[in-house]
mmCIF file of C-alpha atoms and ligand atoms in Angstrom:
data_model
loop_
_atom_site.group_PDB
_atom_site.id
_atom_site.type_symbol
_atom_site.label_atom_id
_atom_site.label_comp_id
_atom_site.label_asym_id
_atom_site.label_seq_id
_atom_site.Cartn_x
_atom_site.Cartn_y
_atom_site.Cartn_z
ATOM 1 C CA MET A 7 0.457 0.061 0.214
ATOM 2 C CA SER A 8 1.083 3.837 -0.758
ATOM 3 C CA ASP A 9 0.828 6.658 1.484
ATOM 4 C CA LEU A 10 -0.781 10.240 0.118
ATOM 5 C CA ALA A 11 0.309 13.363 -0.147
ATOM 6 C CA ILE A 12 -1.536 16.383 -0.841
ATOM 7 C CA VAL A 13 1.002 19.315 -1.718
ATOM 8 C CA ASP A 14 -0.146 23.270 -2.113
ATOM 9 C CA VAL A 15 -4.209 21.630 -3.289
ATOM 10 C CA GLY A 16 -5.892 24.715 -3.795
ATOM 11 C CA VAL A 17 -10.048 24.371 -4.996
ATOM 12 C CA SER A 18 -11.848 27.105 -6.415
ATOM 13 C CA TYR A 19 -15.831 27.352 -7.512
ATOM 14 C CA GLY A 20 -14.666 29.986 -10.224
ATOM 15 C CA ARG A 21 -14.028 33.365 -8.317
ATOM 16 C CA PHE A 22 -14.502 31.504 -4.981
ATOM 17 C CA VAL A 23 -11.807 29.988 -2.943
ATOM 18 C CA ALA A 24 -12.709 27.167 -1.617
ATOM 19 C CA VAL A 25 -9.102 25.447 -0.308
ATOM 20 C CA ARG A 26 -6.005 27.472 -0.068
ATOM 21 C CA ASP A 27 -1.998 25.906 0.134
ATOM 22 C CA VAL A 28 -3.213 22.888 1.926
ATOM 23 C CA THR A 29 -0.342 20.498 2.676
ATOM 24 C CA LEU A 30 -0.831 16.980 4.389
ATOM 25 C CA ALA A 31 0.608 13.479 4.295
ATOM 26 C CA VAL A 32 -0.955 10.616 5.492
ATOM 27 C CA PRO A 33 1.299 7.168 4.994
ATOM 28 C CA ALA A 34 -0.077 3.976 4.556
ATOM 29 C CA GLY A 35 -2.436 1.956 7.237
ATOM 30 C CA THR A 36 -3.017 5.325 9.251
ATOM 31 C CA THR A 37 -5.943 7.572 9.587
ATOM 32 C CA LEU A 38 -5.938 11.796 9.213
ATOM 33 C CA ALA A 39 -9.340 13.240 10.283
ATOM 34 C CA LEU A 40 -9.818 16.450 8.554
ATOM 35 C CA VAL A 41 -12.195 18.432 11.093
ATOM 36 C CA GLY A 42 -13.984 22.138 10.512
ATOM 37 C CA GLU A 43 -17.629 24.039 10.926
ATOM 38 C CA SER A 44 -19.533 23.625 7.312
ATOM 39 C CA GLY A 45 -18.045 25.396 5.321
ATOM 40 C CA SER A 46 -14.696 25.385 6.096
ATOM 41 C CA GLY A 47 -13.796 23.713 2.900
ATOM 42 C CA LYS A 48 -12.989 20.227 3.927
ATOM 43 C CA SER A 49 -15.636 18.733 1.967
ATOM 44 C CA SER A 50 -13.862 20.033 -1.066
ATOM 45 C CA LEU A 51 -10.503 19.155 -0.494
ATOM 46 C CA ALA A 52 -12.159 15.932 0.161
ATOM 47 C CA HIS A 53 -13.330 15.595 -3.045
ATOM 48 C CA ALA A 54 -10.439 17.128 -4.360
ATOM 49 C CA ILE A 55 -8.686 13.854 -3.050
ATOM 50 C CA ALA A 56 -10.721 12.086 -4.029
ATOM 51 C CA ARG A 57 -11.205 13.590 -7.669
ATOM 52 C CA LEU A 58 -15.193 14.049 -7.653
ATOM 53 C CA LEU A 59 -14.684 17.638 -8.098
ATOM 54 C CA PRO A 60 -18.050 19.048 -10.335
ATOM 55 C CA PRO A 61 -16.901 20.253 -13.917
ATOM 56 C CA GLY A 62 -15.763 23.481 -14.859
ATOM 57 C CA THR A 63 -13.647 23.148 -10.698
ATOM 58 C CA GLY A 64 -10.278 24.911 -10.300
ATOM 59 C CA LEU A 65 -7.814 22.201 -9.107
ATOM 60 C CA THR A 66 -4.122 23.760 -8.163
ATOM 61 C CA GLY A 67 -1.627 21.755 -6.424
ATOM 62 C CA SER A 68 -0.670 17.672 -6.357
ATOM 63 C CA VAL A 69 -2.307 14.855 -5.409
ATOM 64 C CA GLN A 70 0.438 11.829 -4.781
ATOM 65 C CA VAL A 71 -0.825 8.451 -4.078
ATOM 66 C CA GLY A 72 2.721 6.050 -4.112
ATOM 67 C CA GLY A 73 4.259 8.940 -6.283
ATOM 68 C CA ARG A 74 1.614 8.759 -8.888
ATOM 69 C CA GLU A 75 0.324 12.468 -9.469
ATOM 70 C CA LEU A 76 -4.142 11.889 -9.785
ATOM 71 C CA ALA A 77 -4.903 15.680 -9.712
ATOM 72 C CA SER A 78 -3.601 16.176 -13.221
ATOM 73 C CA LEU A 79 -5.650 13.015 -14.823
ATOM 74 C CA ARG A 80 -8.527 13.353 -16.673
ATOM 75 C CA GLY A 81 -10.567 10.870 -18.745
ATOM 76 C CA ARG A 82 -9.636 7.312 -18.787
ATOM 77 C CA ASP A 83 -6.868 7.431 -17.265
ATOM 78 C CA LEU A 84 -9.007 9.121 -14.047
ATOM 79 C CA ARG A 85 -11.783 6.616 -14.305
ATOM 80 C CA ASP A 86 -9.159 3.829 -13.775
ATOM 81 C CA VAL A 87 -7.707 5.220 -10.368
ATOM 82 C CA ARG A 88 -11.216 5.498 -8.879
ATOM 83 C CA GLY A 89 -12.192 3.187 -6.710
ATOM 84 C CA ARG A 90 -8.673 1.387 -7.399
ATOM 85 C CA VAL A 91 -6.214 3.787 -6.427
ATOM 86 C CA VAL A 92 -8.551 6.189 -3.891
ATOM 87 C CA SER A 93 -12.116 5.531 -3.407
ATOM 88 C CA TYR A 94 -14.735 7.884 -1.689
ATOM 89 C CA LEU A 95 -17.598 6.320 1.406
ATOM 90 C CA ALA A 96 -20.673 9.136 1.227
ATOM 91 C CA GLN A 97 -21.995 10.670 4.517
ATOM 92 C CA ASP A 98 -25.433 9.804 2.548
ATOM 93 C CA ALA A 99 -25.612 6.121 1.897
ATOM 94 C CA MET A 100 -29.195 6.190 0.344
ATOM 95 C CA ALA A 101 -28.364 8.352 -2.039
ATOM 96 C CA ALA A 102 -25.425 7.159 -3.345
ATOM 97 C CA LEU A 103 -26.648 4.200 -4.183
ATOM 98 C CA ASN A 104 -28.905 3.085 -6.701
ATOM 99 C CA PRO A 105 -33.075 2.718 -5.308
ATOM 100 C CA VAL A 106 -34.143 0.852 -7.728
ATOM 101 C CA MET A 107 -31.249 -1.839 -7.775
ATOM 102 C CA ARG A 108 -30.990 -5.124 -4.937
ATOM 103 C CA VAL A 109 -27.890 -4.142 -3.179
ATOM 104 C CA GLY A 110 -26.048 -7.885 -4.459
ATOM 105 C CA ARG A 111 -25.931 -6.150 -7.677
ATOM 106 C CA GLN A 112 -24.379 -2.846 -7.172
ATOM 107 C CA VAL A 113 -21.837 -4.539 -5.300
ATOM 108 C CA GLY A 114 -21.316 -7.010 -7.917
ATOM 109 C CA GLU A 115 -21.534 -4.596 -10.711
ATOM 110 C CA VAL A 116 -18.069 -3.175 -9.835
ATOM 111 C CA PHE A 117 -16.407 -6.243 -10.100
ATOM 112 C CA ALA A 118 -18.367 -6.692 -13.221
ATOM 113 C CA ARG A 119 -17.042 -3.383 -14.492
ATOM 114 C CA HIS A 120 -13.590 -3.048 -13.573
ATOM 115 C CA GLN A 121 -12.527 -6.572 -13.933
ATOM 116 C CA GLY A 122 -14.907 -7.732 -16.755
ATOM 117 C CA LEU A 123 -16.207 -10.967 -14.280
ATOM 118 C CA SER A 124 -19.335 -12.471 -14.994
ATOM 119 C CA ARG A 125 -22.345 -12.016 -13.655
ATOM 120 C CA ARG A 126 -22.113 -15.411 -11.183
ATOM 121 C CA GLU A 127 -18.409 -14.595 -10.637
ATOM 122 C CA SER A 128 -18.685 -10.953 -9.648
ATOM 123 C CA ALA A 129 -22.165 -12.370 -7.752
ATOM 124 C CA GLY A 130 -19.660 -14.754 -5.313
ATOM 125 C CA ARG A 131 -17.144 -12.173 -5.083
ATOM 126 C CA ALA A 132 -20.059 -9.845 -3.554
ATOM 127 C CA GLY A 133 -21.438 -11.987 -1.394
ATOM 128 C CA ASP A 134 -17.538 -12.562 -0.035
ATOM 129 C CA LEU A 135 -17.512 -8.715 0.828
ATOM 130 C CA LEU A 136 -20.770 -8.367 2.357
ATOM 131 C CA ARG A 137 -19.484 -10.897 4.891
ATOM 132 C CA ARG A 138 -16.320 -8.996 5.356
ATOM 133 C CA VAL A 139 -17.732 -6.013 6.019
ATOM 134 C CA GLY A 140 -19.939 -8.029 9.264
ATOM 135 C CA ILE A 141 -23.463 -9.125 7.197
ATOM 136 C CA GLN A 142 -24.765 -12.107 8.628
ATOM 137 C CA ALA A 143 -26.578 -13.601 5.676
ATOM 138 C CA PRO A 144 -25.001 -12.008 2.830
ATOM 139 C CA ASP A 145 -27.671 -14.060 0.354
ATOM 140 C CA LEU A 146 -30.600 -12.776 1.471
ATOM 141 C CA VAL A 147 -28.986 -8.980 2.197
ATOM 142 C CA ALA A 148 -28.034 -9.378 -1.511
ATOM 143 C CA ARG A 149 -31.650 -9.855 -2.841
ATOM 144 C CA LYS A 150 -32.869 -6.385 -0.459
ATOM 145 C CA PHE A 151 -33.080 -3.081 -2.245
ATOM 146 C CA PRO A 152 -31.430 0.075 -0.343
ATOM 147 C CA HIS A 153 -34.628 0.954 1.447
ATOM 148 C CA GLU A 154 -35.131 -2.224 2.478
ATOM 149 C CA LEU A 155 -31.874 -1.710 5.192
ATOM 150 C CA SER A 156 -30.936 0.004 8.263
ATOM 151 C CA GLY A 157 -28.715 2.848 8.114
ATOM 152 C CA GLY A 158 -25.985 0.884 9.395
ATOM 153 C CA MET A 159 -26.295 -1.889 6.765
ATOM 154 C CA ARG A 160 -26.532 0.364 3.965
ATOM 155 C CA GLN A 161 -23.185 1.506 4.826
ATOM 156 C CA ARG A 162 -22.229 -1.351 5.936
ATOM 157 C CA VAL A 163 -23.177 -1.763 1.611
ATOM 158 C CA MET A 164 -20.897 1.484 0.819
ATOM 159 C CA ILE A 165 -18.160 0.346 2.476
ATOM 160 C CA ALA A 166 -18.424 -2.966 1.080
ATOM 161 C CA ILE A 167 -18.522 -0.883 -2.678
ATOM 162 C CA ALA A 168 -15.748 1.461 -1.721
ATOM 163 C CA LEU A 169 -13.260 -1.729 -0.960
ATOM 164 C CA ALA A 170 -14.061 -3.855 -3.558
ATOM 165 C CA LEU A 171 -11.051 -2.518 -6.217
ATOM 166 C CA ALA A 172 -8.518 -2.449 -2.857
ATOM 167 C CA PRO A 173 -7.792 0.967 -3.063
ATOM 168 C CA GLU A 174 -4.689 2.460 -1.506
ATOM 169 C CA VAL A 175 -6.695 5.585 -0.091
ATOM 170 C CA LEU A 176 -9.822 5.983 1.304
ATOM 171 C CA VAL A 177 -11.613 9.817 1.435
ATOM 172 C CA ALA A 178 -14.346 8.882 3.759
ATOM 173 C CA ASP A 179 -16.867 11.518 3.980
ATOM 174 C CA GLU A 180 -18.157 11.864 6.990
ATOM 175 C CA PRO A 181 -19.954 8.313 6.489
ATOM 176 C CA THR A 182 -21.322 7.936 9.988
ATOM 177 C CA THR A 183 -23.357 11.408 11.010
ATOM 178 C CA ALA A 184 -26.151 10.250 9.687
ATOM 179 C CA LEU A 185 -26.265 7.222 12.170
ATOM 180 C CA ASP A 186 -26.929 7.078 16.024
ATOM 181 C CA VAL A 187 -23.821 6.641 18.471
ATOM 182 C CA THR A 188 -24.036 2.424 18.703
ATOM 183 C CA VAL A 189 -24.101 1.907 15.274
ATOM 184 C CA GLN A 190 -21.684 4.787 14.399
ATOM 185 C CA ALA A 191 -19.270 2.777 16.840
ATOM 186 C CA GLU A 192 -19.692 -0.881 14.887
ATOM 187 C CA ILE A 193 -18.732 0.935 11.704
ATOM 188 C CA LEU A 194 -15.899 2.505 12.924
ATOM 189 C CA ALA A 195 -14.965 -0.523 14.353
ATOM 190 C CA LEU A 196 -15.065 -2.503 11.516
ATOM 191 C CA VAL A 197 -13.178 0.465 8.847
ATOM 192 C CA ARG A 198 -10.210 0.287 11.479
ATOM 193 C CA ALA A 199 -10.739 -3.689 11.348
ATOM 194 C CA LEU A 200 -10.106 -3.206 7.594
ATOM 195 C CA GLN A 201 -7.588 -1.153 7.461
ATOM 196 C CA ALA A 202 -5.683 -3.289 10.096
ATOM 197 C CA GLU A 203 -6.383 -6.397 7.633
ATOM 198 C CA ARG A 204 -5.166 -3.716 4.081
ATOM 199 C CA GLY A 205 -3.221 -1.057 5.220
ATOM 200 C CA PHE A 206 -4.670 2.090 2.868
ATOM 201 C CA ALA A 207 -4.213 5.129 4.216
ATOM 202 C CA ILE A 208 -7.783 7.225 5.708
ATOM 203 C CA VAL A 209 -8.805 10.879 5.176
ATOM 204 C CA TRP A 210 -11.997 10.604 7.211
ATOM 205 C CA ILE A 211 -13.546 13.925 7.284
ATOM 206 C CA THR A 212 -16.050 15.338 10.503
ATOM 207 C CA HIS A 213 -16.848 17.499 12.722
ATOM 208 C CA ASP A 214 -17.262 15.024 15.092
ATOM 209 C CA MET A 215 -13.794 15.357 17.742
ATOM 210 C CA GLY A 216 -15.412 12.237 18.973
ATOM 211 C CA VAL A 217 -15.116 10.407 15.891
ATOM 212 C CA VAL A 218 -11.322 12.223 15.562
ATOM 213 C CA ALA A 219 -10.785 10.656 18.802
ATOM 214 C CA GLU A 220 -11.214 6.993 17.855
ATOM 215 C CA ILE A 221 -10.507 6.412 14.357
ATOM 216 C CA ALA A 222 -7.339 8.970 13.339
ATOM 217 C CA ASP A 223 -3.907 9.009 13.901
ATOM 218 C CA ASP A 224 -3.776 12.404 13.259
ATOM 219 C CA VAL A 225 -5.593 15.608 12.938
ATOM 220 C CA ALA A 226 -6.105 18.602 10.958
ATOM 221 C CA VAL A 227 -8.231 21.493 11.617
ATOM 222 C CA MET A 228 -9.394 23.468 8.313
ATOM 223 C CA TYR A 229 -10.847 27.180 8.904
ATOM 224 C CA GLY A 230 -11.400 29.684 6.020
ATOM 225 C CA GLY A 231 -10.331 27.015 3.363
ATOM 226 C CA ARG A 232 -6.598 26.056 5.369
ATOM 227 C CA ILE A 233 -5.335 23.946 7.677
ATOM 228 C CA VAL A 234 -4.411 25.568 10.566
ATOM 229 C CA GLU A 235 -3.634 23.131 12.588
ATOM 230 C CA GLN A 236 -2.262 19.835 12.422
ATOM 231 C CA GLY A 237 -0.561 16.765 14.475
ATOM 232 C CA PRO A 238 -0.822 13.741 16.529
ATOM 233 C CA VAL A 239 -4.581 13.295 17.533
ATOM 234 C CA ARG A 240 -3.171 12.183 21.342
ATOM 235 C CA ASP A 241 -0.722 15.286 21.533
ATOM 236 C CA VAL A 242 -2.960 18.049 19.332
ATOM 237 C CA PHE A 243 -6.208 16.754 21.636
ATOM 238 C CA ALA A 244 -3.959 16.883 25.254
ATOM 239 C CA ALA A 245 -2.447 20.830 24.208
ATOM 240 C CA PRO A 246 -4.166 22.111 20.887
ATOM 241 C CA ALA A 247 -2.236 24.945 20.256
ATOM 242 C CA HIS A 248 -5.189 27.107 17.425
ATOM 243 C CA PRO A 249 -7.551 29.174 19.654
ATOM 244 C CA TYR A 250 -9.981 27.415 16.888
ATOM 245 C CA THR A 251 -8.732 23.684 18.027
ATOM 246 C CA ARG A 252 -8.990 24.347 21.634
ATOM 247 C CA ALA A 253 -12.815 26.047 20.563
ATOM 248 C CA LEU A 254 -13.581 23.000 18.814
ATOM 249 C CA ILE A 255 -12.334 20.661 21.598
ATOM 250 C CA GLU A 256 -14.539 22.692 24.323
ATOM 251 C CA ALA A 257 -17.413 22.821 22.113
ATOM 252 C CA ALA A 258 -17.362 18.897 21.744
ATOM 253 C CA ARG A 259 -16.642 18.863 25.875
ATOM 254 C CA GLU A 260 -19.670 20.840 26.267
ATOM 255 C CA GLN A 261 -22.230 18.577 24.043
ATOM 256 C CA PRO A 262 -21.114 14.752 25.382
ATOM 257 C CA ASP A 263 -23.697 12.828 23.501
ATOM 258 C CA THR A 264 -21.968 12.395 20.468
ATOM 259 C CA ALA A 265 -24.961 12.657 18.179
ATOM 260 C CA ALA A 266 -26.397 15.828 19.160
ATOM 261 C CA LYS A 267 -22.230 17.008 19.575
ATOM 262 C CA ALA A 268 -22.136 16.567 15.313
ATOM 263 C CA ARG A 269 -25.698 18.407 14.786
ATOM 264 C CA PHE A 270 -24.877 20.900 17.078
ATOM 265 C CA LEU A 271 -21.498 21.763 17.168
ATOM 266 C CA THR A 272 -21.142 25.558 17.174
ATOM 267 C CA ILE A 273 -18.571 28.372 18.578
ATOM 268 C CA VAL A 274 -19.440 32.316 18.895
ATOM 269 C CA GLY A 275 -19.287 33.493 15.768
ATOM 270 C CA GLN A 276 -20.105 32.945 11.711
ATOM 271 C CA PRO A 277 -17.546 31.172 10.187
ATOM 272 C CA PRO A 278 -16.127 33.377 7.292
ATOM 273 C CA ALA A 279 -18.480 33.525 3.779
ATOM 274 C CA GLY A 280 -17.257 34.413 0.387
ATOM 275 C CA GLU A 281 -13.630 36.705 1.402
ATOM 276 C CA LEU A 282 -12.058 36.280 4.173
ATOM 277 C CA PRO A 283 -10.836 38.481 6.695
ATOM 278 C CA SER A 284 -7.420 40.781 6.632
ATOM 279 C CA GLY A 285 -4.709 39.245 8.487
ATOM 280 C CA CYS A 286 -5.897 36.001 10.223
ATOM 281 C CA SER A 287 -9.354 34.666 8.963
ATOM 282 C CA PHE A 288 -10.041 33.393 12.575
ATOM 283 C CA HIS A 289 -9.515 36.772 14.451
ATOM 284 C CA PRO A 290 -12.883 38.230 14.684
ATOM 285 C CA ARG A 291 -14.079 35.466 16.236
ATOM 286 C CA CYS A 292 -10.764 34.756 18.335
ATOM 287 C CA PRO A 293 -10.732 35.885 22.256
ATOM 288 C CA VAL A 294 -6.704 36.042 22.589
ATOM 289 C CA ALA A 295 -6.679 37.999 19.234
ATOM 290 C CA ILE A 296 -3.729 40.504 19.351
ATOM 291 C CA ASP A 297 -3.288 43.717 17.343
ATOM 292 C CA ARG A 298 -1.064 42.286 14.779
ATOM 293 C CA CYS A 299 -3.452 39.497 13.931
ATOM 294 C CA SER A 300 -5.944 41.788 12.371
ATOM 295 C CA THR A 301 -3.145 43.036 9.571
ATOM 296 C CA GLU A 302 -1.347 40.112 9.286
ATOM 297 C CA ARG A 303 -1.583 36.526 8.300
ATOM 298 C CA PRO A 304 0.332 33.931 10.134
ATOM 299 C CA GLY A 305 1.858 31.604 8.068
ATOM 300 C CA SER A 306 2.081 27.669 9.440
ATOM 301 C CA ARG A 307 5.075 26.947 11.988
ATOM 302 C CA LEU A 308 6.536 23.731 12.661
ATOM 303 C CA ILE A 309 5.562 24.011 16.922
ATOM 304 C CA GLY A 310 6.781 20.257 17.906
ATOM 305 C CA GLU A 311 7.217 16.972 16.467
ATOM 306 C CA GLY A 312 5.069 16.449 13.563
ATOM 307 C CA ARG A 313 3.487 19.590 14.716
ATOM 308 C CA HIS A 314 2.143 22.342 12.833
ATOM 309 C CA ALA A 315 0.193 25.434 13.582
ATOM 310 C CA ALA A 316 -1.043 28.984 11.771
ATOM 311 C CA CYS A 317 -1.150 31.227 14.906
ATOM 312 C CA HIS A 318 0.480 34.379 15.541
ATOM 313 C CA LEU A 319 0.617 33.560 19.648
ATOM 314 C CA ALA A 320 1.293 29.282 18.999
ATOM 315 C CA GLY A 321 4.188 27.740 20.286
HETATM 316 FE FE1 LIG B 417 -5.988 34.140 16.921
HETATM 317 FE FE2 LIG B 417 -4.369 35.893 16.317
HETATM 318 FE FE3 LIG B 417 -4.136 33.503 16.505
HETATM 319 FE FE4 LIG B 417 -6.135 33.885 14.713
HETATM 320 S S1 LIG B 417 -3.582 34.431 14.859
HETATM 321 S S2 LIG B 417 -5.925 32.507 15.661
HETATM 322 S S3 LIG B 417 -6.338 35.760 15.457
HETATM 323 S S4 LIG B 417 -4.357 35.267 18.039
#
């Protein structure tokens, strides 16, 4: 399995810049959680890594898996890497699955389309895969339609599809947000077990700090389209260096129920929409801002082993 390297990635929709100068590394077999409020740019970055941005979106910088550049791929080359090199796990399994196709067929189609297997061979592989993602009686489940399954079962089917071609990188875009706490814990445990077995790298998008603590080795915090802090989860949680990270962790502690936290993770003030504020883009909401914060943008700098933060006061 290969490492994922993201270098100076930017994403823009016309004049609106959603992601700016993002550089991250995710070694094979590890999980990076990408965390931030709605509108922080994390989903745009996820789509950039999975090469699922809508046509006409501006993508700059480099997205490499095992040294292979994905950012410049087009057409058939791009279709060829989707699912095989990088795979995407969506939040809304109901929307992602075909409502009028039995789930076994949907899983089997991946093998038929990408590996040219016969319908019978594909069905056999689909059954094996459904069993591997913890679905009891896979033959029975394979004959059902998506609406006949529970939310947790649908997400297991989505995981089966995402991992069918043994990708090197899995981009998981808040896949447990709609699930209750118990089912969420089961899905996180399943993904961790599959990662330990297969060794793929994961980028897990979330706004739930409880999920970050559960699943990730490293965390990168996004604000205004930039990474404002990154480092090993344990170190960042023990001593967050950026005031925004501190606010996210405090907000999560005030909402101990995971499901509520996922819905209501809020801190004082509004995240920037459109034009960014001058200087540090967090300064209008920052409780410890100093004079230079409104005029001078802090660059990201090393503040400890494997840790970076973009704040004048960090370190
Ligand atoms: Fe707050 Fe200033 Fe640090 Fe920005 S640079 S997070 S405004 S202290």
